[in-house]
């Protein structure tokens, strides 16, 4: 089965990154970080990412973690496939 | 100012001006409106307190709600660490937002007892150039950076993070070119600047790139 993937716009991603940093800055000395990576989809929504962007980023994130844990190169394959 | 009710003497106006001058010299630039707003608070504790990083850290541990500590609360705590110096020593400057938030910044300014010889201690941010007109980085690369941020947060869960202040260094090791780094840093700069000034420079900048590249749709196997 094939799923449609939308590559987000670079500007949108840059703004999300900036907001992410802002969030971390405000969380200094807090213990709220767990919520970010346990529920990245919710967190990304809070940062203003639309559904397509969230789907894309969560897929990239999951693949990246998978590669890290299993010493594979699936993320590169994914990007090659969507270029 | 409420802080004075707690027994901390006000910094005379002429001394506040010296602090501002010292910071301008040390930063090598004019202060932003935002920085000027917090300076009356900053100068009070700068006048009273000198502590090393660990003391800062220990003190912050004592704060029940570090996100929303008030200027008054912080001043009370600082009152117990008076060492009659001018600027915090250590890794970070510790100051209070106008809104009452605690904030650390990776900039330490030290001056002599007579307020002279201001100097910047610690690591200044790398020079970041504005992106070239019309330049837009590769979205896939940005997505990876974003996911690495998520991963970084996971690895540093619950611990103190230098990331917001060392972000340029974080990016240096993860981007394919400095153009990508500069683009992301520029967005961050505009976002912060707009917040401080009430401007809309980020929106204007993004508008100029609107037709540069649109979303691409493809198929994931």
GROMACS .gro file of C-alpha atoms in nm:
model
  304
    1UNK     CA    1   0.000   0.000   0.000
    2UNK     CA    2   0.123   0.346  -0.086
    3UNK     CA    3   0.066   0.652   0.128
    4UNK     CA    4   0.078   1.002  -0.008
    5UNK     CA    5   0.357   1.201   0.155
    6UNK     CA    6   0.377   1.576   0.145
    7UNK     CA    7   0.718   1.727   0.198
    8UNK     CA    8   0.667   2.035   0.411
    9UNK     CA    9   0.776   2.378   0.304
   10UNK     CA   10   1.122   2.481   0.423
   11UNK     CA   11   0.992   2.806   0.573
   12UNK     CA   12   0.728   2.624   0.772
   13UNK     CA   13   0.991   2.385   0.906
   14UNK     CA   14   1.225   2.667   0.999
   15UNK     CA   15   0.952   2.843   1.195
   16UNK     CA   16   0.872   2.518   1.378
   17UNK     CA   17   1.240   2.480   1.467
   18UNK     CA   18   1.250   2.835   1.601
   19UNK     CA   19   0.938   2.774   1.809
   20UNK     CA   20   1.087   2.448   1.931
   21UNK     CA   21   1.391   2.631   2.065
   22UNK     CA   22   1.170   2.888   2.224
   23UNK     CA   23   0.978   2.610   2.397
   24UNK     CA   24   1.299   2.452   2.527
   25UNK     CA   25   1.421   2.785   2.652
   26UNK     CA   26   1.107   2.835   2.855
   27UNK     CA   27   1.134   2.483   2.992
   28UNK     CA   28   1.476   2.542   3.147
   29UNK     CA   29   1.501   2.349   3.472
   30UNK     CA   30   1.162   2.197   3.413
   31UNK     CA   31   1.075   1.834   3.379
   32UNK     CA   32   0.840   1.866   3.088
   33UNK     CA   33   1.068   1.739   2.816
   34UNK     CA   34   0.929   1.390   2.829
   35UNK     CA   35   0.602   1.509   2.682
   36UNK     CA   36   0.786   1.623   2.373
   37UNK     CA   37   0.925   1.293   2.260
   38UNK     CA   38   0.658   1.071   2.407
   39UNK     CA   39   0.392   1.262   2.219
   40UNK     CA   40   0.579   1.430   1.935
   41UNK     CA   41   0.266   1.455   1.723
   42UNK     CA   42   0.084   1.656   1.990
   43UNK     CA   43   0.391   1.866   2.054
   44UNK     CA   44   0.434   1.946   1.685
   45UNK     CA   45   0.069   2.044   1.664
   46UNK     CA   46   0.127   2.284   1.954
   47UNK     CA   47   0.409   2.436   1.752
   48UNK     CA   48   0.174   2.501   1.463
   49UNK     CA   49   0.260   2.214   1.230
   50UNK     CA   50  -0.033   2.111   1.011
   51UNK     CA   51  -0.138   1.748   0.981
   52UNK     CA   52   0.061   1.675   0.668
   53UNK     CA   53   0.372   1.825   0.824
   54UNK     CA   54   0.319   1.630   1.144
   55UNK     CA   55   0.279   1.307   0.952
   56UNK     CA   56   0.594   1.375   0.759
   57UNK     CA   57   0.802   1.473   1.061
   58UNK     CA   58   0.684   1.186   1.276
   59UNK     CA   59   0.767   0.946   0.995
   60UNK     CA   60   1.115   1.099   0.962
   61UNK     CA   61   1.160   1.087   1.337
   62UNK     CA   62   1.049   0.726   1.371
   63UNK     CA   63   1.273   0.623   1.082
   64UNK     CA   64   1.567   0.813   1.228
   65UNK     CA   65   1.525   0.641   1.564
   66UNK     CA   66   1.486   0.307   1.389
   67UNK     CA   67   1.811   0.366   1.199
   68UNK     CA   68   1.987   0.462   1.517
   69UNK     CA   69   1.869   0.155   1.704
   70UNK     CA   70   1.925  -0.091   1.424
   71UNK     CA   71   2.218   0.061   1.240
   72UNK     CA   72   2.018   0.080   0.919
   73UNK     CA   73   1.986   0.349   0.654
   74UNK     CA   74   1.612   0.363   0.598
   75UNK     CA   75   1.588   0.740   0.631
   76UNK     CA   76   1.821   0.800   0.340
   77UNK     CA   77   1.624   0.549   0.135
   78UNK     CA   78   1.305   0.730   0.224
   79UNK     CA   79   1.441   1.068   0.116
   80UNK     CA   80   1.578   0.918  -0.202
   81UNK     CA   81   1.234   0.776  -0.275
   82UNK     CA   82   1.052   1.106  -0.227
   83UNK     CA   83   1.296   1.327  -0.417
   84UNK     CA   84   0.998   4.915   4.246
   85UNK     CA   85   0.873   4.634   4.469
   86UNK     CA   86   1.215   4.480   4.498
   87UNK     CA   87   1.327   4.771   4.711
   88UNK     CA   88   1.069   4.687   4.976
   89UNK     CA   89   1.266   4.372   5.048
   90UNK     CA   90   1.560   4.569   5.175
   91UNK     CA   91   1.771   4.574   4.866
   92UNK     CA   92   1.886   4.929   4.809
   93UNK     CA   93   1.805   5.078   4.473
   94UNK     CA   94   2.085   5.127   4.231
   95UNK     CA   95   2.134   5.500   4.179
   96UNK     CA   96   2.037   5.615   3.832
   97UNK     CA   97   2.391   5.720   3.747
   98UNK     CA   98   2.509   5.367   3.829
   99UNK     CA   99   2.238   5.211   3.618
  100UNK     CA  100   2.362   5.418   3.327
  101UNK     CA  101   2.711   5.280   3.390
  102UNK     CA  102   2.578   4.926   3.385
  103UNK     CA  103   2.403   4.992   3.056
  104UNK     CA  104   2.719   5.145   2.911
  105UNK     CA  105   2.923   4.849   3.031
  106UNK     CA  106   2.682   4.604   2.872
  107UNK     CA  107   2.679   4.795   2.545
  108UNK     CA  108   3.058   4.791   2.535
  109UNK     CA  109   3.077   4.425   2.630
  110UNK     CA  110   2.808   4.314   2.385
  111UNK     CA  111   2.956   4.532   2.114
  112UNK     CA  112   2.613   4.655   2.013
  113UNK     CA  113   2.320   4.861   2.131
  114UNK     CA  114   2.081   4.694   2.370
  115UNK     CA  115   1.748   4.580   2.237
  116UNK     CA  116   1.429   4.729   2.368
  117UNK     CA  117   1.371   4.399   2.545
  118UNK     CA  118   1.706   4.410   2.722
  119UNK     CA  119   1.652   4.768   2.826
  120UNK     CA  120   1.321   4.673   2.982
  121UNK     CA  121   1.475   4.417   3.213
  122UNK     CA  122   1.781   4.621   3.297
  123UNK     CA  123   1.630   4.796   3.599
  124UNK     CA  124   1.586   4.452   3.753
  125UNK     CA  125   1.915   4.320   3.626
  126UNK     CA  126   2.111   4.611   3.758
  127UNK     CA  127   1.966   4.566   4.104
  128UNK     CA  128   2.093   4.216   4.146
  129UNK     CA  129   2.407   4.282   3.950
  130UNK     CA  130   2.481   4.546   4.208
  131UNK     CA  131   2.419   4.317   4.499
  132UNK     CA  132   2.528   3.977   4.399
  133UNK     CA  133   2.811   3.772   4.277
  134UNK     CA  134   2.795   3.398   4.264
  135UNK     CA  135   2.939   3.115   4.069
  136UNK     CA  136   2.747   2.889   3.841
  137UNK     CA  137   2.686   2.620   4.099
  138UNK     CA  138   2.534   2.869   4.337
  139UNK     CA  139   2.311   2.983   4.055
  140UNK     CA  140   2.214   2.627   3.988
  141UNK     CA  141   2.147   2.547   4.352
  142UNK     CA  142   1.938   2.854   4.388
  143UNK     CA  143   1.734   2.770   4.083
  144UNK     CA  144   1.674   2.425   4.230
  145UNK     CA  145   1.512   2.595   4.527
  146UNK     CA  146   1.266   2.779   4.312
  147UNK     CA  147   0.937   2.595   4.324
  148UNK     CA  148   0.811   2.704   3.988
  149UNK     CA  149   1.108   2.810   3.778
  150UNK     CA  150   0.891   2.903   3.485
  151UNK     CA  151   0.701   3.168   3.670
  152UNK     CA  152   0.927   3.290   3.944
  153UNK     CA  153   0.863   3.654   4.013
  154UNK     CA  154   1.120   3.929   4.024
  155UNK     CA  155   1.038   3.975   4.390
  156UNK     CA  156   1.089   3.607   4.467
  157UNK     CA  157   1.419   3.604   4.287
  158UNK     CA  158   1.531   3.921   4.460
  159UNK     CA  159   1.452   3.760   4.795
  160UNK     CA  160   1.670   3.464   4.710
  161UNK     CA  161   1.949   3.677   4.577
  162UNK     CA  162   1.940   3.872   4.901
  163UNK     CA  163   2.086   3.572   5.079
  164UNK     CA  164   2.385   3.561   4.847
  165UNK     CA  165   2.512   3.918   4.870
  166UNK     CA  166   2.876   3.951   4.784
  167UNK     CA  167   2.869   4.315   4.687
  168UNK     CA  168   2.988   4.279   4.339
  169UNK     CA  169   2.846   4.389   4.013
  170UNK     CA  170   2.799   4.104   3.773
  171UNK     CA  171   2.740   3.736   3.818
  172UNK     CA  172   3.041   3.520   3.762
  173UNK     CA  173   3.021   3.181   3.612
  174UNK     CA  174   2.868   3.033   3.308
  175UNK     CA  175   2.566   3.248   3.264
  176UNK     CA  176   2.413   3.579   3.343
  177UNK     CA  177   2.105   3.538   3.555
  178UNK     CA  178   1.832   3.792   3.517
  179UNK     CA  179   1.462   3.845   3.526
  180UNK     CA  180   1.226   3.919   3.243
  181UNK     CA  181   0.991   4.210   3.273
  182UNK     CA  182   0.720   3.946   3.288
  183UNK     CA  183   0.894   3.777   3.579
  184UNK     CA  184   1.049   3.473   3.414
  185UNK     CA  185   1.389   3.344   3.508
  186UNK     CA  186   1.627   3.330   3.217
  187UNK     CA  187   1.984   3.225   3.162
  188UNK     CA  188   2.191   3.346   2.880
  189UNK     CA  189   2.523   3.224   2.756
  190UNK     CA  190   2.680   3.563   2.797
  191UNK     CA  191   2.872   3.674   3.101
  192UNK     CA  192   2.983   4.029   3.141
  193UNK     CA  193   3.232   4.114   3.410
  194UNK     CA  194   3.334   4.459   3.520
  195UNK     CA  195   3.574   4.590   3.782
  196UNK     CA  196   3.456   4.714   4.118
  197UNK     CA  197   3.446   5.070   3.992
  198UNK     CA  198   3.226   4.963   3.699
  199UNK     CA  199   3.515   5.001   3.457
  200UNK     CA  200   3.681   4.761   3.215
  201UNK     CA  201   3.375   4.570   3.096
  202UNK     CA  202   3.460   4.242   2.927
  203UNK     CA  203   3.274   3.958   2.771
  204UNK     CA  204   3.343   3.621   2.926
  205UNK     CA  205   3.229   3.292   2.788
  206UNK     CA  206   3.144   3.192   2.441
  207UNK     CA  207   2.989   3.449   2.212
  208UNK     CA  208   2.759   3.319   1.943
  209UNK     CA  209   2.918   3.252   1.605
  210UNK     CA  210   2.866   3.520   1.345
  211UNK     CA  211   2.564   3.438   1.139
  212UNK     CA  212   2.502   3.613   0.811
  213UNK     CA  213   2.154   3.685   0.677
  214UNK     CA  214   2.057   3.440   0.405
  215UNK     CA  215   2.101   3.538   0.042
  216UNK     CA  216   1.796   3.683  -0.124
  217UNK     CA  217   1.554   3.412  -0.229
  218UNK     CA  218   1.755   3.131  -0.070
  219UNK     CA  219   1.556   2.847   0.080
  220UNK     CA  220   1.713   2.536   0.231
  221UNK     CA  221   1.619   2.181   0.148
  222UNK     CA  222   1.310   2.079   0.340
  223UNK     CA  223   1.437   1.727   0.396
  224UNK     CA  224   1.747   1.859   0.566
  225UNK     CA  225   1.539   2.083   0.789
  226UNK     CA  226   1.315   1.792   0.877
  227UNK     CA  227   1.620   1.596   0.989
  228UNK     CA  228   1.741   1.888   1.200
  229UNK     CA  229   1.401   1.909   1.362
  230UNK     CA  230   1.401   1.538   1.437
  231UNK     CA  231   1.751   1.560   1.577
  232UNK     CA  232   1.622   1.828   1.807
  233UNK     CA  233   1.353   1.590   1.925
  234UNK     CA  234   1.617   1.327   1.980
  235UNK     CA  235   1.841   1.570   2.162
  236UNK     CA  236   1.556   1.657   2.395
  237UNK     CA  237   1.500   1.287   2.458
  238UNK     CA  238   1.865   1.237   2.548
  239UNK     CA  239   1.864   1.539   2.778
  240UNK     CA  240   1.530   1.472   2.935
  241UNK     CA  241   1.486   1.668   3.253
  242UNK     CA  242   1.833   1.812   3.252
  243UNK     CA  243   1.957   2.159   3.202
  244UNK     CA  244   1.995   2.252   2.837
  245UNK     CA  245   2.226   2.499   2.676
  246UNK     CA  246   2.063   2.442   2.343
  247UNK     CA  247   1.872   2.767   2.288
  248UNK     CA  248   2.193   2.963   2.339
  249UNK     CA  249   2.427   2.722   2.165
  250UNK     CA  250   2.198   2.653   1.875
  251UNK     CA  251   2.441   2.781   1.613
  252UNK     CA  252   2.697   2.530   1.742
  253UNK     CA  253   2.436   2.258   1.740
  254UNK     CA  254   2.360   2.339   1.378
  255UNK     CA  255   2.725   2.364   1.277
  256UNK     CA  256   2.768   1.993   1.327
  257UNK     CA  257   2.446   1.897   1.152
  258UNK     CA  258   2.406   2.105   0.839
  259UNK     CA  259   2.538   2.049   0.491
  260UNK     CA  260   2.631   2.416   0.455
  261UNK     CA  261   2.641   2.729   0.664
  262UNK     CA  262   2.372   2.871   0.437
  263UNK     CA  263   2.124   2.631   0.599
  264UNK     CA  264   2.244   2.728   0.944
  265UNK     CA  265   2.220   3.097   0.863
  266UNK     CA  266   1.870   3.057   0.724
  267UNK     CA  267   1.741   2.884   1.036
  268UNK     CA  268   1.919   3.130   1.264
  269UNK     CA  269   1.775   3.419   1.066
  270UNK     CA  270   1.422   3.286   1.116
  271UNK     CA  271   1.489   3.247   1.486
  272UNK     CA  272   1.634   3.597   1.505
  273UNK     CA  273   1.332   3.749   1.329
  274UNK     CA  274   1.092   3.564   1.555
  275UNK     CA  275   1.263   3.690   1.870
  276UNK     CA  276   1.308   4.036   1.729
  277UNK     CA  277   0.940   4.064   1.634
  278UNK     CA  278   0.843   3.958   1.981
  279UNK     CA  279   1.061   4.227   2.134
  280UNK     CA  280   0.961   4.503   1.899
  281UNK     CA  281   0.607   4.403   1.808
  282UNK     CA  282   0.713   4.403   1.444
  283UNK     CA  283   0.625   4.166   1.161
  284UNK     CA  284   0.962   4.114   0.998
  285UNK     CA  285   0.936   3.734   1.003
  286UNK     CA  286   0.609   3.743   0.814
  287UNK     CA  287   0.755   3.989   0.561
  288UNK     CA  288   1.062   3.773   0.513
  289UNK     CA  289   0.856   3.458   0.462
  290UNK     CA  290   0.637   3.646   0.214
  291UNK     CA  291   0.939   3.716  -0.003
  292UNK     CA  292   1.002   3.341  -0.028
  293UNK     CA  293   0.644   3.240  -0.089
  294UNK     CA  294   0.690   3.164  -0.458
  295UNK     CA  295   1.038   3.024  -0.429
  296UNK     CA  296   0.926   2.671  -0.376
  297UNK     CA  297   0.590   2.512  -0.306
  298UNK     CA  298   0.510   2.196  -0.119
  299UNK     CA  299   0.602   1.885  -0.311
  300UNK     CA  300   0.379   1.584  -0.309
  301UNK     CA  301   0.513   1.240  -0.369
  302UNK     CA  302   0.452   0.883  -0.272
  303UNK     CA  303   0.595   0.689   0.019
  304UNK     CA  304   0.642   0.318  -0.051
   0.00000   0.00000   0.00000
